[in-house]
Amino acid sequence: MNAHDSHSPADSNTGPEPFVGQSVRRTEDLRLLTGQGMFTDDAVVVDPVYCAILRSPHAHARIVSVDTSRAQAMPEVVLAISGAEAAEHWTQIPAGMDLMDMKLPKVYAIATDKVHYEGEPVAAVVAETRYAAEDALAAIDVEYEPLPAVASVEDALGVHPFDAPDGPWSPKAVLYEEWGHNIQCDWAFEIGDPDAVFASAPHVVSCRPAAHRYSGVPMETRAVVAEYDAGRETLKMRVSTQLPHQSRTLIAQILGLSEPNVQVLADDVGGGFGNKTQVDAEVIPALMAKLSGRAVKWFEPRGDWLSSGPASRDYAHHVEGAFDNDGTLLAIREHLVGDEGCDGATRSAGLGALLVGGTYSAGPYHVRSYKARVQAVVTNKAPYGAYRGYGKETANLAIERLMDTAAAKLGIDPVAIRQHNLVREFPYEMAAGPIIESGSFSQLLDMVTEAMDLPALRLRQEQARAEGRHVGIGVISFLEPSAGSIPMSVFNGYETASVRIMPDGKAMVLSGLQGIGQGVETSLAQITADRLGLHPGDVRIVYGDTKAVPYGLGAYASRGATYGMSAVYEAAGEVRRKLLKAAAGMLEVDPEDLELGRGEVWVAGVPTTRLSVQEVARAVYLSPGPYATLPGEESPTLEANHVWTNPNVSWVPDEHGRVRLYPTHGSGAQGVVVEVDVETGEIQIEKMWIAHDCGKVVNPAIVHGQIIGSTVQGLGGTMFEQLSYDDQGKLLTKTLNDYQLPNIMSVPPIEVLHMETPSPITPLGTKGVGEGGCIGTPAVLLSAVEDALREFGVTVERTPLDPMRVRALVRNAPQTAPVAG
Amino acid sequence: MRTTSFDYTRATSIDEALGALASGAQVLAGGQSLLQSMKLRQASPQHLVDINELDELRAVDLEDGGLRLGALTRIAELCVIAEVAAMFPSLQQAAKLTADVQVRNRATIGGNLCFANPRSNMASTLISLRAEVTVRSDGGSRRLAVEELFSGYLQTVLSSGDLLTDVHLPDPGRDARGAYREISRQPNGVPVVNVAVAVAEGRVTGIGVGGLGVRPLRARLVEEALTHVDVNDPRAVDEAAALLAGDLASTEPLSDMHGSAEYRLEAAVVLLRRLVLATTNERG
């Protein structure tokens, strides 16, 4: 029994302790931990066939011919189809976003005339068994005419844009002939006359942070179970997706089906991380179901995820900062060049990450002059998708490396220069446009340095150096914009909720959010329970069924705590109003005199004059019914819908070209202690600290888990994970043996500290949470490693931090330091 | 992914296994490497002979002051067998760093050697311990040193009818010590390079190096040089360790995204120097 249950209504006149703010145990965990989850492939369907996809072995090639006849003749094969054959039955993939003059490839889910990356689908089969389906792939004869592979930005443009921002370009080959070049988007804006500020600034520092290509690796890869009913012309699909509603829209459009005839179901999703925010290969099993008349199961092999999954990072960033003598940041100029692979807007949604990187490079610091240029370049690698961080880690690495560089050059303590520049007054309109609605940046940095006992660590560091050991300390701040809302895209800015109390007094919430492991079933139930005076266990959260739930936008950009929770809060508030009104009528008092909690409503100060919520609900719906209980109400049952939007989002570029895509801003600070073996390049991470502020915390245990999880993913990406290609665009990391995910032994102790600075724009004060560790961890690790190698005079600005690269920094260092024996 | 179809024989005797091998079957031991490559369709054997029922391949016996390990000895067993801990601590260190616990529970010492991964923890450590293997075939049996087992990248000198049945660890000598160290992206990951050193009576008796060449190496030139120098002198040990470059000359260097040939050699020399200094200067 928890503290809440032990109270009785008579204990207090102010009502019971709210569930919001408590570590309510996650509703979903019992089924997940006991193997009762319903992931896509768990679905049992009648007489299924299995889909397998033939993928291109070439990074760039023209398809001369595809012959499926040998495969089609195999005994267990039901259907084999080429891209050209499929093109007769579907449309090209509609773009998930279309803004800022971005170029959009015109491609089908199965390539027709050309392949643009190793792993692009060129044919598909369905067969009676998975074995037979995979056997059949070997019997599909494809003739390719290989084209020169564009494996890098230099290949794509002939010159790096840092050296010639406007060309002229001399591409090794052009991916999409109709573009005439390989730049998908070129976006620039400036404000506050930055060039003049730079020209007169006492100090100008610059750095070139760069990140390698990596991405999320969810336990459940892409998966679909599709059933087509030819009589009704309906398609029922289970999809492992973060966006069930937009998936339905896009799939219906691609297949030419009426949207109401398509149902997308996503019960348990085995990992999202932003990776499952597109419709690409998912439509292939749907078409196969329509053409074969059989239920089709498709479960993507791990190697296919790695070769075709939406990849991330893979950029180079040139950042300059103008500083005054006292360390005041005066202006930022940045140039971000992203290697998107073959596409970041149609097949998947990574392009926006580069725009975010180019918008938020001031981080949590005050600056009034800002100039950004972002170039998104296409190459013959897998598509560029969303992944936890979504450019916010790019921005953070840039500004934090800049702060460290400036601190060293100006002889200012690295923590002091940050404190000097942190934004302290809110709301704060950033030079680049977004409005940071609230925050406690300076206090967060204090929290971290105090928890670290920074002076003691510095002393230990000196002692270690005297012994020839290289200990490094990193301290950074980070900004965590959340609830991304991109105009002209499937990632828009609203969320829906439908809340109802049923006649038995229990509540049902239909949310447009999507559960992907982040605990929305629990946190939304806590909010609803508080509003309706119920226990969270009496609130059923329904999502992931387009047939049941009003159109909503799902899970991406840490939007749940901003959009999803606020929609539920407001809808539940309307139900609460009607519940109290009905109860007031039944008790013959004013609604204002009533209190609500623990499933009951009672007269304040007279706890014996009470009704159960169930009694009120039954009265409203059935006995006697709404005419008696809610007379005059326009919608006289205990149900309400709400669509929540936000005024801090601005679609239309202003006169400087700026937009506001994130309404809420979490923040944090991080610290780390590392020791570098300068002879081998190995890094030992001793301990990490992270202070975090996501506004009002609904469930501390869930927030804690999000922070730890994102920190470990940030660490894995910075240290171990890598999608590596050779110079012919061939993927070198096709298994998890080579693409190394962080294991438990690689994770240092992580101390999490919390602060709550409520957001003034959400009704509960909540802000998004989930990406912070991914945003700050790369910067804090690079900062610490540079600190450890300070006597060598090296700059650490590129990832991954693997032993070979760290050793190369030392070997090629401008200064040499004595090494212990 | 799924495998192509294949025939499967569960051997009930070594002779039955050898018969199947002679007719073209491939050995299935722990399956931790072979089944992966079959599921990736990198390997598509027509016929597998499963040797897991052959109890004589699991025996662990004392033998001439050393130890005989049946080829089916699981890596997880090496982590806990008392004799291994007492006599060959480096082998236990290497075993504990091999893959994860699920893989160690199935993977076998014989299968690990026959897969011939140049970065194998087992191979370099067994080389340092001067281990030998028994190989049987229809024609009889032969013994060869572990370092002679490997012919190239993922290749051994064994022919299709051969079955590796035993690993022999010779008497480690008086006051024996040994140590294994690796550089990897992270613990339990595939090593970038690894080095194992065996020492008896304060002298180095064997050095094995993995991840440097396309096959695991015995560092004979370094071993030889160390017999002439004071192993307490870091500079002398460092100079001897640098001869590893000469040992590598016998094979093709390994180079990939995790480590260039240059880095691998440099790092292996560092590990080697540290291990020699640590093991020869230990006072037990």
mmCIF file of N, CA and C in Angstrom, chain B residues 2 20 47 54 77 84-85 95 115 129 168 182 187 191 225:
data_model
loop_
_atom_site.group_PDB
_atom_site.id
_atom_site.type_symbol
_atom_site.label_atom_id
_atom_site.label_comp_id
_atom_site.label_asym_id
_atom_site.label_seq_id
_atom_site.Cartn_x
_atom_site.Cartn_y
_atom_site.Cartn_z
ATOM 1 N N ARG B 2 17.518 -16.516 -42.237
ATOM 2 C CA ARG B 2 17.404 -17.957 -42.068
ATOM 3 C C ARG B 2 18.475 -18.646 -42.911
ATOM 4 N N ALA B 20 31.348 -39.025 -41.365
ATOM 5 C CA ALA B 20 30.559 -37.957 -41.985
ATOM 6 C C ALA B 20 31.462 -36.865 -42.545
ATOM 7 N N HIS B 47 25.825 -30.214 -45.240
ATOM 8 C CA HIS B 47 25.674 -31.278 -44.247
ATOM 9 C C HIS B 47 26.446 -30.887 -42.990
ATOM 10 N N LEU B 54 29.354 -36.163 -28.053
ATOM 11 C CA LEU B 54 30.566 -36.984 -27.895
ATOM 12 C C LEU B 54 31.254 -36.632 -26.580
ATOM 13 N N GLU B 77 33.208 -22.875 -19.178
ATOM 14 C CA GLU B 77 33.858 -23.805 -18.260
ATOM 15 C C GLU B 77 35.280 -23.360 -17.943
ATOM 16 N N VAL B 84 42.343 -24.822 -14.352
ATOM 17 C CA VAL B 84 42.682 -23.733 -15.281
ATOM 18 C C VAL B 84 43.076 -22.499 -14.482
ATOM 19 N N ALA B 85 42.287 -22.211 -13.453
ATOM 20 C CA ALA B 85 42.577 -21.029 -12.631
ATOM 21 C C ALA B 85 43.950 -21.159 -11.983
ATOM 22 N N ALA B 95 39.339 -16.162 -21.231
ATOM 23 C CA ALA B 95 37.999 -16.743 -21.368
ATOM 24 C C ALA B 95 36.940 -15.777 -20.859
ATOM 25 N N PHE B 115 37.520 -21.811 -36.025
ATOM 26 C CA PHE B 115 36.981 -20.648 -36.746
ATOM 27 C C PHE B 115 38.115 -19.728 -37.189
ATOM 28 N N LEU B 129 50.963 -20.247 -24.219
ATOM 29 C CA LEU B 129 51.127 -21.399 -23.314
ATOM 30 C C LEU B 129 51.735 -22.600 -24.038
ATOM 31 N N HIS B 168 46.056 -29.572 -25.785
ATOM 32 C CA HIS B 168 46.997 -29.983 -24.741
ATOM 33 C C HIS B 168 47.762 -28.779 -24.244
ATOM 34 N N GLU B 182 43.907 -7.194 -23.647
ATOM 35 C CA GLU B 182 43.402 -6.858 -24.972
ATOM 36 C C GLU B 182 43.022 -5.386 -25.019
ATOM 37 N N PRO B 187 34.598 -3.868 -23.169
ATOM 38 C CA PRO B 187 34.748 -5.225 -22.639
ATOM 39 C C PRO B 187 33.748 -6.169 -23.294
ATOM 40 N N PRO B 191 38.188 -8.162 -29.668
ATOM 41 C CA PRO B 191 39.405 -7.375 -29.439
ATOM 42 C C PRO B 191 39.914 -6.746 -30.736
ATOM 43 N N ALA B 225 64.574 -12.603 -28.111
ATOM 44 C CA ALA B 225 65.299 -11.414 -27.637
ATOM 45 C C ALA B 225 65.216 -11.298 -26.123
#
